[in-house]
mmCIF file of C-alpha atoms in Angstrom:
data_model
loop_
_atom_site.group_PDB
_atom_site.id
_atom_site.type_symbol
_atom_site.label_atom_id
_atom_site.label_comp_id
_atom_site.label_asym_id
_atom_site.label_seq_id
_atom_site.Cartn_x
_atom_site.Cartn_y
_atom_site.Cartn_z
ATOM 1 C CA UNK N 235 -78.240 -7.529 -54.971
ATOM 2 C CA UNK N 236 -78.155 -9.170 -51.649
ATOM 3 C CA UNK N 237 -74.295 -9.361 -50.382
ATOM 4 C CA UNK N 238 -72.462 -13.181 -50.750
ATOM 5 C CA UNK N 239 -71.766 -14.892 -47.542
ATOM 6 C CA UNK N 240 -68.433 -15.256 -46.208
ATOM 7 C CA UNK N 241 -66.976 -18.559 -47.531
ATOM 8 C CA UNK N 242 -66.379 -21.545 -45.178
ATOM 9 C CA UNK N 243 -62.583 -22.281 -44.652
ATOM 10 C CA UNK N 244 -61.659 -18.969 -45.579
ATOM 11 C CA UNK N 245 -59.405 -15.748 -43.384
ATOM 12 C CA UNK N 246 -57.439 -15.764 -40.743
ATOM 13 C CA UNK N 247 -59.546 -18.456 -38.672
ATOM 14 C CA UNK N 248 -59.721 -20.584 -41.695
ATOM 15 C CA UNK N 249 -57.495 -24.024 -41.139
ATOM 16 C CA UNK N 250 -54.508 -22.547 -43.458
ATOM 17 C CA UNK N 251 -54.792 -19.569 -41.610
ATOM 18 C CA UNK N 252 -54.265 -21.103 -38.072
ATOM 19 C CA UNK N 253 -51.551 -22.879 -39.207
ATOM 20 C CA UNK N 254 -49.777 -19.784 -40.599
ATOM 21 C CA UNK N 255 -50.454 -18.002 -37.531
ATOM 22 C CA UNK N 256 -49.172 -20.863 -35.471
ATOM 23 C CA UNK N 257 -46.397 -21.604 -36.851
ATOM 24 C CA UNK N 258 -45.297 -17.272 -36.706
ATOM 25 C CA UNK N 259 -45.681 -17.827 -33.134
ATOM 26 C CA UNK N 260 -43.552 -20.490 -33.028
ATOM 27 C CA UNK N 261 -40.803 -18.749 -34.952
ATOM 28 C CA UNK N 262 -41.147 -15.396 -32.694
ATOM 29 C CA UNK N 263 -40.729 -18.215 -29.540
ATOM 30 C CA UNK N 264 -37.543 -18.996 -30.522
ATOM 31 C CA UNK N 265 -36.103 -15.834 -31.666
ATOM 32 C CA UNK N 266 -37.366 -14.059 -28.638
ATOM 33 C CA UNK N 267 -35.150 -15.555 -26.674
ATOM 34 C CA UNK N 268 -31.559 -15.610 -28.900
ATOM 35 C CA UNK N 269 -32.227 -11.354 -29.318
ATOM 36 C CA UNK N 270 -33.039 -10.838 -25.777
ATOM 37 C CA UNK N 271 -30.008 -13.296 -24.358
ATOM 38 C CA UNK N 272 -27.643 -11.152 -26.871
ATOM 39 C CA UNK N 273 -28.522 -7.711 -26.221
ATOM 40 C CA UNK N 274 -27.788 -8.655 -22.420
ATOM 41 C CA UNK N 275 -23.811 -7.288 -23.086
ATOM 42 C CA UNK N 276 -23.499 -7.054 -19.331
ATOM 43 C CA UNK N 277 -23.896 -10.461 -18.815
ATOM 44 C CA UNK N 278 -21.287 -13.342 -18.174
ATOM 45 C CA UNK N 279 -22.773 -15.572 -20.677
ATOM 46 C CA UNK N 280 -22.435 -13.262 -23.620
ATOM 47 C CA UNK N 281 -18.995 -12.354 -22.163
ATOM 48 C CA UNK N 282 -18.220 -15.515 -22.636
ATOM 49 C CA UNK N 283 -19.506 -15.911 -25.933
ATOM 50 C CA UNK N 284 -17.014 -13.011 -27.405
ATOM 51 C CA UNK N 285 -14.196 -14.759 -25.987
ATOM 52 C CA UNK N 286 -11.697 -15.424 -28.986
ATOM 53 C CA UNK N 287 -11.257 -19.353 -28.412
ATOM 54 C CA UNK N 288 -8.834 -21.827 -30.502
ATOM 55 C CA UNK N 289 -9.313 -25.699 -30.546
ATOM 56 C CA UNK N 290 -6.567 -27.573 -29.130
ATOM 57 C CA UNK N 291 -6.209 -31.337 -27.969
ATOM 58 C CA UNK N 292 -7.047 -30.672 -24.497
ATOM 59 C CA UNK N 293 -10.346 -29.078 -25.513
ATOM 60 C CA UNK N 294 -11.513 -25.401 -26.793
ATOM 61 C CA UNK N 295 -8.813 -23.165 -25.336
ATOM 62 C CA UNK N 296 -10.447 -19.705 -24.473
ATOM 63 C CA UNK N 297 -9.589 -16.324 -23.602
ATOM 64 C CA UNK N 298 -10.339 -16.364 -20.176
ATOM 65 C CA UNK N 299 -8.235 -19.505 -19.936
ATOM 66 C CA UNK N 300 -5.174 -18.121 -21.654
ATOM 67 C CA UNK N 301 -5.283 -14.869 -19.263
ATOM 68 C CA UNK N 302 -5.314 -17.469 -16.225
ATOM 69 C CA UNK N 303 -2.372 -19.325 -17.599
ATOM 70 C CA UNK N 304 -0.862 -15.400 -17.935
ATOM 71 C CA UNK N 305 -1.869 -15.029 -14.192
ATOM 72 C CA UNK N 306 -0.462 -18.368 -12.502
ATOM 73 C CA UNK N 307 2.816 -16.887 -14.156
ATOM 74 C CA UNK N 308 2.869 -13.501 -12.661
ATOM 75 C CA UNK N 309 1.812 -14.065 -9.304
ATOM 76 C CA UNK N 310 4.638 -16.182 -8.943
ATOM 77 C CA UNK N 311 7.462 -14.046 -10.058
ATOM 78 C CA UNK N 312 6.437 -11.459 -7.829
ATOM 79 C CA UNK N 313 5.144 -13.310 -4.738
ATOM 80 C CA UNK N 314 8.373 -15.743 -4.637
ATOM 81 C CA UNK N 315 10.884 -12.589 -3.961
ATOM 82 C CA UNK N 316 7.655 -11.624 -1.595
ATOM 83 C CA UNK N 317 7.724 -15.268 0.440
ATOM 84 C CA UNK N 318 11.490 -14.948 0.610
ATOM 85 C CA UNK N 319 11.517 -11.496 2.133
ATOM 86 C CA UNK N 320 9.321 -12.679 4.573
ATOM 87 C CA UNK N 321 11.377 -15.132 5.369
ATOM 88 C CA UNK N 322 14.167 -13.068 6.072
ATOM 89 C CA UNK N 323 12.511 -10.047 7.612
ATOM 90 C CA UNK N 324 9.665 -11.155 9.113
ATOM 91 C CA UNK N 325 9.878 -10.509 12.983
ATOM 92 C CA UNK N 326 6.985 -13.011 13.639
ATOM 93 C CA UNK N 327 7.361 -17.164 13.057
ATOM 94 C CA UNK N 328 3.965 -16.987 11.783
ATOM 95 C CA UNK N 329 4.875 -14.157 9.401
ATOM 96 C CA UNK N 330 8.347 -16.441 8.529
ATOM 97 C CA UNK N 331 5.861 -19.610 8.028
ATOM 98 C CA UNK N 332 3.413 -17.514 5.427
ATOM 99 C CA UNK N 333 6.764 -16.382 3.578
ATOM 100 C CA UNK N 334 7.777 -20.050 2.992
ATOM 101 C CA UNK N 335 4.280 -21.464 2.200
ATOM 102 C CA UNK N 336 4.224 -18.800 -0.397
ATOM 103 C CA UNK N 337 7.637 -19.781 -1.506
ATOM 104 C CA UNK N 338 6.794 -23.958 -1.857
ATOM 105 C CA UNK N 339 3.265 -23.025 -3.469
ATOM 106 C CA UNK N 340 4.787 -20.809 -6.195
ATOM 107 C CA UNK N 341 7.576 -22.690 -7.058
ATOM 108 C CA UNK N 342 5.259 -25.823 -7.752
ATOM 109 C CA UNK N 343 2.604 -23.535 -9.634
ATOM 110 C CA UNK N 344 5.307 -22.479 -11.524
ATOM 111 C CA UNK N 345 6.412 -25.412 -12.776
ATOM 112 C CA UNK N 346 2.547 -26.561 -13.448
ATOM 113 C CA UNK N 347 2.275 -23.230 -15.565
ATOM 114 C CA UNK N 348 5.703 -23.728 -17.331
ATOM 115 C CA UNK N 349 4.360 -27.009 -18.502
ATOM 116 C CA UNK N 350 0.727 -26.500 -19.458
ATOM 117 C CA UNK N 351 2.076 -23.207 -21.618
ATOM 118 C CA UNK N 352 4.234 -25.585 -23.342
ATOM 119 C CA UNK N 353 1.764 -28.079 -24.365
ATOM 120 C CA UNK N 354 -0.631 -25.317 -25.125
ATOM 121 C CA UNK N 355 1.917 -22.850 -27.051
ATOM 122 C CA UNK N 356 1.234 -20.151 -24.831
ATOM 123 C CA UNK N 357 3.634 -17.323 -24.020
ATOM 124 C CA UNK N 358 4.363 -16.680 -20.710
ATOM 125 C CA UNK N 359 5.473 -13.462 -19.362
ATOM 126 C CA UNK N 360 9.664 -13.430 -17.284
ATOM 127 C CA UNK N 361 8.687 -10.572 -15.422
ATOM 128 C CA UNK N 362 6.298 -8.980 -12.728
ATOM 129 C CA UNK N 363 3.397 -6.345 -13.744
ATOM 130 C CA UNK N 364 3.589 -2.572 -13.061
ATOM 131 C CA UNK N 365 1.758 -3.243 -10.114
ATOM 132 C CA UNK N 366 3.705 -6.456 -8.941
ATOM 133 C CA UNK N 367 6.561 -4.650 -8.811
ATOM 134 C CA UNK N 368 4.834 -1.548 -7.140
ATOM 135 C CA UNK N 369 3.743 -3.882 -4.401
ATOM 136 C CA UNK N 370 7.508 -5.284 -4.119
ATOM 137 C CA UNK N 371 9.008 -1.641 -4.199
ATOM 138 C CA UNK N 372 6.773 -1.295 -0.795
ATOM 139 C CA UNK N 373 8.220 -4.561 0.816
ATOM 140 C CA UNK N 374 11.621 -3.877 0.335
ATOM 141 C CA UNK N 375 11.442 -0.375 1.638
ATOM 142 C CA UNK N 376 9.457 -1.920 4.656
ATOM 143 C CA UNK N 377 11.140 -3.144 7.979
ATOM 144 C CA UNK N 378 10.454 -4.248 11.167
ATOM 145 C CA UNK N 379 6.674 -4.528 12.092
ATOM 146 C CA UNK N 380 5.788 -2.407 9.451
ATOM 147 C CA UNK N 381 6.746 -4.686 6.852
ATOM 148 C CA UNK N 382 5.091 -7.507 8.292
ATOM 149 C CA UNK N 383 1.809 -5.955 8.163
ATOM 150 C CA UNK N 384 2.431 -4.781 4.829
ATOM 151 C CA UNK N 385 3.359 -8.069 3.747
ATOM 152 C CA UNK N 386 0.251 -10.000 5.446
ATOM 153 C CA UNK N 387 -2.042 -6.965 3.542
ATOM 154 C CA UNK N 388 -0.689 -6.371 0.508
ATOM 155 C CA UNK N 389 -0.405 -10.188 0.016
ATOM 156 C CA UNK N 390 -3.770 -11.218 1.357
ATOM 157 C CA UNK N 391 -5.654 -8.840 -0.964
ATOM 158 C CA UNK N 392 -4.049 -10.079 -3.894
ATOM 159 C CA UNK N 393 -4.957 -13.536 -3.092
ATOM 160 C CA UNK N 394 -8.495 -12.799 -2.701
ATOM 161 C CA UNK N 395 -8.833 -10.756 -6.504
ATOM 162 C CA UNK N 396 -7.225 -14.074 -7.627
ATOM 163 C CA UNK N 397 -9.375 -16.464 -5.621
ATOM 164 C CA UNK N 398 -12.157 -15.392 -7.745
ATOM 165 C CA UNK N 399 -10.929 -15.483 -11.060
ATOM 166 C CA UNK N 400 -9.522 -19.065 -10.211
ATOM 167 C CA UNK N 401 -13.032 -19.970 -8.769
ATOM 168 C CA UNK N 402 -14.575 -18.219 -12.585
ATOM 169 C CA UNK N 403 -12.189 -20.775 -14.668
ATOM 170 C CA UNK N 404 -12.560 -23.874 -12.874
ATOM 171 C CA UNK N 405 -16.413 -23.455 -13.335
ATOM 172 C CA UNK N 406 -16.216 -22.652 -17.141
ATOM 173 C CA UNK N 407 -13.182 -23.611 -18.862
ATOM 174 C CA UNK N 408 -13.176 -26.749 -21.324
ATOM 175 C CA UNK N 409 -9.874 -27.127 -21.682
ATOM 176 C CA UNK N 410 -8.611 -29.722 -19.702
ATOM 177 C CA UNK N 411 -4.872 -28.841 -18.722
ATOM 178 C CA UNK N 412 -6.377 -25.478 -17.787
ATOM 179 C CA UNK N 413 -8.853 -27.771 -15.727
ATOM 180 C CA UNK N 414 -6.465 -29.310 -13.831
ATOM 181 C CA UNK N 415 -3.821 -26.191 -13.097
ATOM 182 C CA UNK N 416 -7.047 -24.270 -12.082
ATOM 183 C CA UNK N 417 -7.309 -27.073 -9.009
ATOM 184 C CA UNK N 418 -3.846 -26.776 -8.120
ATOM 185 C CA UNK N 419 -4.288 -22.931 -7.783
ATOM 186 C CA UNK N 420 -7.081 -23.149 -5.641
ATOM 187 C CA UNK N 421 -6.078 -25.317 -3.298
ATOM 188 C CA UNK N 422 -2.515 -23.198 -3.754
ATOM 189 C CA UNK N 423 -4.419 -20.027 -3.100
ATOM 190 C CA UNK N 424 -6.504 -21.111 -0.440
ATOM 191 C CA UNK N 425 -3.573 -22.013 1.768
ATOM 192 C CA UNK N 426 -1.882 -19.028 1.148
ATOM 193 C CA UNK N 427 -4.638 -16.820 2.323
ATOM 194 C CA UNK N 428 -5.302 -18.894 5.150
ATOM 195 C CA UNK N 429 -1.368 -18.626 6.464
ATOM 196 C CA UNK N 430 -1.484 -15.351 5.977
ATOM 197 C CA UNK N 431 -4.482 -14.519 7.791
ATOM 198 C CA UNK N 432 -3.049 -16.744 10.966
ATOM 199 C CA UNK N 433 0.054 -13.638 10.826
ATOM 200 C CA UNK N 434 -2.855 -11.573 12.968
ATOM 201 C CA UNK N 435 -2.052 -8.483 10.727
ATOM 202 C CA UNK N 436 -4.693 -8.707 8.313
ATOM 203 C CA UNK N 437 -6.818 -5.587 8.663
ATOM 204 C CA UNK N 438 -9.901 -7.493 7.417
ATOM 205 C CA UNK N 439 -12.089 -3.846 7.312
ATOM 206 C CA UNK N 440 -9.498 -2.360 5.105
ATOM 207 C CA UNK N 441 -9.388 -5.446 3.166
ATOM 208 C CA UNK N 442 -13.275 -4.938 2.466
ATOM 209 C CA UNK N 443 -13.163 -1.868 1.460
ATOM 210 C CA UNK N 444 -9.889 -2.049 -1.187
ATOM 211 C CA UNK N 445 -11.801 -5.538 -2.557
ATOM 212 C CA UNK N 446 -15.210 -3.515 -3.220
ATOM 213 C CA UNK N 447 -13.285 -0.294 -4.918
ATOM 214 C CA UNK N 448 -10.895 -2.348 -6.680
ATOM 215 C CA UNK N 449 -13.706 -4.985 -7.945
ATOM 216 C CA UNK N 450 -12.432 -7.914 -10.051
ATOM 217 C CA UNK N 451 -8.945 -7.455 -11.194
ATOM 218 C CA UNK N 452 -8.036 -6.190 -15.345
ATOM 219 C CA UNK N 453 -7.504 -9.139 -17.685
ATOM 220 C CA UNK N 454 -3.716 -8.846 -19.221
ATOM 221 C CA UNK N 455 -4.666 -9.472 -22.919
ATOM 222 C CA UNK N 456 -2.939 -12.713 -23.068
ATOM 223 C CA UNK N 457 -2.433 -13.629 -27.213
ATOM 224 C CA UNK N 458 -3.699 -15.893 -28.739
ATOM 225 C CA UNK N 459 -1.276 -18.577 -28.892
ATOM 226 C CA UNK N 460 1.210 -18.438 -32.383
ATOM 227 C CA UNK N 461 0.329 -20.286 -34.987
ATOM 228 C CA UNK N 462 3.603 -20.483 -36.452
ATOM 229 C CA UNK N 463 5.600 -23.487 -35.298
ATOM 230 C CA UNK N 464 9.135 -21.677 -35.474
ATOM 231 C CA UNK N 465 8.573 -18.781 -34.036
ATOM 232 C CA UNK N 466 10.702 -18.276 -31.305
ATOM 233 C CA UNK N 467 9.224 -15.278 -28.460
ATOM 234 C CA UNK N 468 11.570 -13.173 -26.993
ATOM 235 C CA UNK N 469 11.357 -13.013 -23.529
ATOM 236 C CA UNK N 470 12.548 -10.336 -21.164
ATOM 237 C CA UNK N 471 14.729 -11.108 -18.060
ATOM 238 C CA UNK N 472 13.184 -11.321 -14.560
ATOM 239 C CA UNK N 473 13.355 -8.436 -12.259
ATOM 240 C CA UNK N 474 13.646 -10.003 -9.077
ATOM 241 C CA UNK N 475 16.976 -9.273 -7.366
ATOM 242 C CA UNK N 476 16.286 -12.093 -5.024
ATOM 243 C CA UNK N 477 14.265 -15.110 -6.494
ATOM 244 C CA UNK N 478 14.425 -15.956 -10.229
ATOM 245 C CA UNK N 479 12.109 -18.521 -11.970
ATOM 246 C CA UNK N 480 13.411 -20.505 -14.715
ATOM 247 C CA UNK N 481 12.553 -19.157 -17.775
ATOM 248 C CA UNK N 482 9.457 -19.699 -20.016
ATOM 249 C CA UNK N 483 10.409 -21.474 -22.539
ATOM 250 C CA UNK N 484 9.151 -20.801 -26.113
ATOM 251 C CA UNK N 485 6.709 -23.746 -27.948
ATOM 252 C CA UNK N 486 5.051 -24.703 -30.925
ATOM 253 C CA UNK N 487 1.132 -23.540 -31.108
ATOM 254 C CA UNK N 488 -1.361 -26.297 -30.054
ATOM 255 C CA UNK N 489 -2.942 -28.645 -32.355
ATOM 256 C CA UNK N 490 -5.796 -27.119 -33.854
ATOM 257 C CA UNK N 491 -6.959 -30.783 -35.062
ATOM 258 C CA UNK N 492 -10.280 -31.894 -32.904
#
């Protein structure tokens, strides 16, 4: 018996059969690209994407954004006592000068931060880090020359690791109060570094070399703000024997309504 011929229309080439094959193609094209973005855990983008964020009337509220808000906070109770030591011990006018630009530019920050963590129900921290107050321990025990080069170091690299996180918020955050307290730290920050680099005691080599080995600085696991409109935070007294910033004050969670 002599073997049938294929039929017309029929196997993988047949018209149902390019279709079917088309349309798998289609479906691996956009899968592809979802699997391969996600296994990237390295990246910024899917760092980004694990961020806990709440909704809030200013806009999605994220965790990078609540660990700025954190940071505003912190560098100001530490570099405040900082700008007024300067003021007293520095043996330079330029040195003086950097102390009370840091001085004006935290105490307006401050009250920014104290305001946006309000309106956002954020908590805000009353007293410096470990390594705040490590970094204060050094400039009291300073004097003389020495402490003005401490001061213009110790100051200038912490103003860089901020620099970039406040450069990494502005670009991403969707939260418009955090928006807006992100320019005012820039242009805060900027000065700051730029004052303190006209002392003449920045040792820019050594400044290299701590901002490589040091590499972006730790986020501080700011909560998640409370969703519990009477709870009251407890907050711990500043530190600062010389400088103290009003305290921040305890607020109802943000509206979660869009």
């Amino acid at each position: 018996m002599r073997p049938r011929p294929p039929v017309k229309g029929r196997g993988i080439f047949s018209g149902t059969g390019v279709i079917v094959v088309g349309l798998t193609a289609t479906l691996a094209a956009l899968v592809f690209p979802v699997w391969s973005y996600a296994d990237r855990s390295g990246t910024t983008g899917a760092s980004v994407l694990s961020d806990q964020t709440v909704a809030t009337q200013y806009g999605p509220l994220s965790a990078l954004d609540r660990d700025f808000v954190t940071r505003v906070r912190l560098a100001g109770l530490w570099e405040l006592p900082a700008g007024q030591q300067a003021e007293e011990k520095g043996t330079t006018a330029a040195v003086r000068t950097a102390g009370q630009h840091l001085i004006d530019g935290h105490t307006f920050l401050d009250e920014r931060v104290r305001d946006v963590a309000a309106k956002l129900g954020l908590p805000l921290p009353n007293q410096p880090n470990a390594q705040q107050q490590q970094w204060l321990a050094t400039l009291n025990a300073a004097q003389g020359v020495d402490f003005d080069r401490e001061f213009a170091n110790i100051l200038r690299l912490a103003h860089g690791k901020v620099f970039t996180v406040v450069a990494q918020v502005r670009a991403t955050t969707q939260n418009s109060l955090v928006r807006a307290l992100a320019d005012d730290a820039n242009t805060t920050v900027l000065d700051h570094i730029k004052v303190l680099e006209a002392t003449g005691y920045v040792d820019f080599g050594e400044l290299a070399r701590d901002m490589a080995a040091t590499g972006a600085p730790a986020a501080t696991n700011s909560p998640v703000p409370a969703v519990d409109p009477g709870q009251v935070v407890p907050l711990a007294p500043s530190v600062s024997p010389t400088f103290t910033l009003p305290p921040a004050a305890s607020s109802p969670p943000p509206s979660t309504q869009p």
